[in-house]
Amino acid sequence: VAARSRFQKPVVHGILVASMFSAIIGNAFPGSIYLSQTLKFVAPVPVGSAVVARVTVAKVKHINGSTVASMTTCVTLQEGENGDVEGLEGRGGGGGGAGEGVW
């Protein structure tokens, strides 16, 4: 079936790829709450591909006793000699309660 698809090989579902962002944020900011995420699926991620997921804090705000961070997100396919290819990009944000000491 995959050979007849527009990708011509099995690909990883985009939301599964994007789930790495939650893991990164949860490990970097324990106790944080993932508030939102927008995604743009730029290229397919073939099954078995090596990828690098990045989350970068772009902005930090203090609102009503909580700290809210806006972040940029990106997944890059490691393509070796042919150069790297961006597979997914987005923006997300999370916040922690005042007593949690997240940020």
PDB file of C-alpha atoms in Angstrom:
ATOM      1  CA  VAL A   1       0.000   0.000   0.000  1.00  0.00           C
ATOM      2  CA  ALA A   2       2.761   2.490   0.904  1.00  0.00           C
ATOM      3  CA  ALA A   3       4.491   1.893  -2.441  1.00  0.00           C
ATOM      4  CA  ARG A   4       1.360   3.196  -4.211  1.00  0.00           C
ATOM      5  CA  SER A   5       0.998   6.264  -1.964  1.00  0.00           C
ATOM      6  CA  ARG A   6       2.285   9.691  -2.883  1.00  0.00           C
ATOM      7  CA  PHE A   7       5.257   9.117  -0.530  1.00  0.00           C
ATOM      8  CA  GLN A   8       6.116   5.749  -2.151  1.00  0.00           C
ATOM      9  CA  LYS A   9       7.279   4.304   1.200  1.00  0.00           C
ATOM     10  CA  PRO A  10       5.992   4.007   4.772  1.00  0.00           C
ATOM     11  CA  VAL A  11       6.040   7.298   6.706  1.00  0.00           C
ATOM     12  CA  VAL A  12       5.653   8.119  10.387  1.00  0.00           C
ATOM     13  CA  HIS A  13       2.402   9.874  11.307  1.00  0.00           C
ATOM     14  CA  GLY A  14       3.089  13.583  11.829  1.00  0.00           C
ATOM     15  CA  ILE A  15       1.469  13.738  15.263  1.00  0.00           C
ATOM     16  CA  LEU A  16       3.743  10.922  16.470  1.00  0.00           C
ATOM     17  CA  VAL A  17       6.739  12.970  15.301  1.00  0.00           C
ATOM     18  CA  ALA A  18       5.335  16.080  17.021  1.00  0.00           C
ATOM     19  CA  SER A  19       4.877  14.162  20.290  1.00  0.00           C
ATOM     20  CA  MET A  20       8.626  14.517  20.871  1.00  0.00           C
ATOM     21  CA  PHE A  21       8.029  18.202  21.722  1.00  0.00           C
ATOM     22  CA  SER A  22       5.916  17.324  24.744  1.00  0.00           C
ATOM     23  CA  ALA A  23       8.611  14.962  26.008  1.00  0.00           C
ATOM     24  CA  ILE A  24      11.307  17.624  25.597  1.00  0.00           C
ATOM     25  CA  ILE A  25       9.245  20.297  27.360  1.00  0.00           C
ATOM     26  CA  GLY A  26       8.250  17.913  30.153  1.00  0.00           C
ATOM     27  CA  ASN A  27      11.875  16.937  30.793  1.00  0.00           C
ATOM     28  CA  ALA A  28      13.237  20.490  30.580  1.00  0.00           C
ATOM     29  CA  PHE A  29      10.452  22.052  32.669  1.00  0.00           C
ATOM     30  CA  PRO A  30       9.039  19.411  35.076  1.00  0.00           C
ATOM     31  CA  GLY A  31       5.554  20.312  36.259  1.00  0.00           C
ATOM     32  CA  SER A  32       4.876  22.553  33.281  1.00  0.00           C
ATOM     33  CA  ILE A  33       1.557  22.550  31.466  1.00  0.00           C
ATOM     34  CA  TYR A  34       1.561  22.300  27.675  1.00  0.00           C
ATOM     35  CA  LEU A  35      -0.979  24.964  26.679  1.00  0.00           C
ATOM     36  CA  SER A  36      -1.000  24.947  22.871  1.00  0.00           C
ATOM     37  CA  GLN A  37       0.825  23.911  19.726  1.00  0.00           C
ATOM     38  CA  THR A  38       0.543  24.856  16.063  1.00  0.00           C
ATOM     39  CA  LEU A  39       2.226  22.630  13.507  1.00  0.00           C
ATOM     40  CA  LYS A  40       3.198  22.740   9.856  1.00  0.00           C
ATOM     41  CA  PHE A  41       4.142  19.401   8.300  1.00  0.00           C
ATOM     42  CA  VAL A  42       6.845  20.423   5.834  1.00  0.00           C
ATOM     43  CA  ALA A  43       8.058  17.011   4.609  1.00  0.00           C
ATOM     44  CA  PRO A  44       7.264  13.343   5.243  1.00  0.00           C
ATOM     45  CA  VAL A  45       9.342  11.447   7.802  1.00  0.00           C
ATOM     46  CA  PRO A  46      10.085   7.974   6.412  1.00  0.00           C
ATOM     47  CA  VAL A  47       9.959   5.067   8.866  1.00  0.00           C
ATOM     48  CA  GLY A  48      13.468   4.435  10.240  1.00  0.00           C
ATOM     49  CA  SER A  49      14.699   8.006   9.650  1.00  0.00           C
ATOM     50  CA  ALA A  50      17.089   9.642  12.088  1.00  0.00           C
ATOM     51  CA  VAL A  51      15.568  12.913  13.308  1.00  0.00           C
ATOM     52  CA  VAL A  52      16.493  15.727  15.689  1.00  0.00           C
ATOM     53  CA  ALA A  53      13.717  17.548  17.559  1.00  0.00           C
ATOM     54  CA  ARG A  54      14.423  21.041  18.879  1.00  0.00           C
ATOM     55  CA  VAL A  55      12.436  23.262  21.228  1.00  0.00           C
ATOM     56  CA  THR A  56      13.660  26.838  21.689  1.00  0.00           C
ATOM     57  CA  VAL A  57      12.237  29.242  24.264  1.00  0.00           C
ATOM     58  CA  ALA A  58      11.432  32.399  22.311  1.00  0.00           C
ATOM     59  CA  LYS A  59       9.653  34.497  24.925  1.00  0.00           C
ATOM     60  CA  VAL A  60       8.841  34.354  28.651  1.00  0.00           C
ATOM     61  CA  LYS A  61       5.968  36.277  30.279  1.00  0.00           C
ATOM     62  CA  HIS A  62       4.682  36.473  33.849  1.00  0.00           C
ATOM     63  CA  ILE A  63       0.868  36.474  33.950  1.00  0.00           C
ATOM     64  CA  ASN A  64      -1.254  36.345  37.118  1.00  0.00           C
ATOM     65  CA  GLY A  65       1.399  34.588  39.186  1.00  0.00           C
ATOM     66  CA  SER A  66       2.294  32.082  36.474  1.00  0.00           C
ATOM     67  CA  THR A  67       5.179  32.003  34.050  1.00  0.00           C
ATOM     68  CA  VAL A  68       4.289  31.370  30.411  1.00  0.00           C
ATOM     69  CA  ALA A  69       6.892  30.558  27.770  1.00  0.00           C
ATOM     70  CA  SER A  70       6.376  30.767  24.010  1.00  0.00           C
ATOM     71  CA  MET A  71       8.524  28.306  22.103  1.00  0.00           C
ATOM     72  CA  THR A  72       9.498  27.489  18.544  1.00  0.00           C
ATOM     73  CA  THR A  73       9.706  23.839  17.570  1.00  0.00           C
ATOM     74  CA  CYS A  74      11.375  21.987  14.720  1.00  0.00           C
ATOM     75  CA  VAL A  75      12.080  18.416  13.646  1.00  0.00           C
ATOM     76  CA  THR A  76      14.938  17.928  11.200  1.00  0.00           C
ATOM     77  CA  LEU A  77      15.538  14.737   9.218  1.00  0.00           C
ATOM     78  CA  GLN A  78      19.211  13.810   9.234  1.00  0.00           C
ATOM     79  CA  GLU A  79      19.918  13.133   5.557  1.00  0.00           C
ATOM     80  CA  GLY A  80      23.688  12.620   5.663  1.00  0.00           C
ATOM     81  CA  GLU A  81      25.557  13.649   2.517  1.00  0.00           C
ATOM     82  CA  ASN A  82      22.480  15.237   0.956  1.00  0.00           C
ATOM     83  CA  GLY A  83      22.079  17.717   3.802  1.00  0.00           C
ATOM     84  CA  ASP A  84      19.381  17.892   6.435  1.00  0.00           C
ATOM     85  CA  VAL A  85      15.692  18.405   5.657  1.00  0.00           C
ATOM     86  CA  GLU A  86      13.190  20.120   7.928  1.00  0.00           C
ATOM     87  CA  GLY A  87      10.231  17.806   8.405  1.00  0.00           C
ATOM     88  CA  LEU A  88       8.055  19.712  10.856  1.00  0.00           C
ATOM     89  CA  GLU A  89       7.935  23.204  12.321  1.00  0.00           C
ATOM     90  CA  GLY A  90       5.664  24.883  14.800  1.00  0.00           C
ATOM     91  CA  ARG A  91       5.111  27.061  17.807  1.00  0.00           C
ATOM     92  CA  GLY A  92       4.026  26.018  21.253  1.00  0.00           C
ATOM     93  CA  GLY A  93       3.775  27.231  24.780  1.00  0.00           C
ATOM     94  CA  GLY A  94       3.592  26.038  28.326  1.00  0.00           C
ATOM     95  CA  GLY A  95       3.281  27.497  31.744  1.00  0.00           C
ATOM     96  CA  GLY A  96       3.810  26.560  35.351  1.00  0.00           C
ATOM     97  CA  GLY A  97       1.970  27.618  38.488  1.00  0.00           C
ATOM     98  CA  ALA A  98       3.558  30.186  40.776  1.00  0.00           C
ATOM     99  CA  GLY A  99       4.473  27.610  43.426  1.00  0.00           C
ATOM    100  CA  GLU A 100       6.033  25.090  41.059  1.00  0.00           C
ATOM    101  CA  GLY A 101       9.293  26.915  40.399  1.00  0.00           C
ATOM    102  CA  VAL A 102       9.270  25.777  36.779  1.00  0.00           C
ATOM    103  CA  TRP A 103      10.961  28.921  35.448  1.00  0.00           C
TER     104      TRP A 103
END
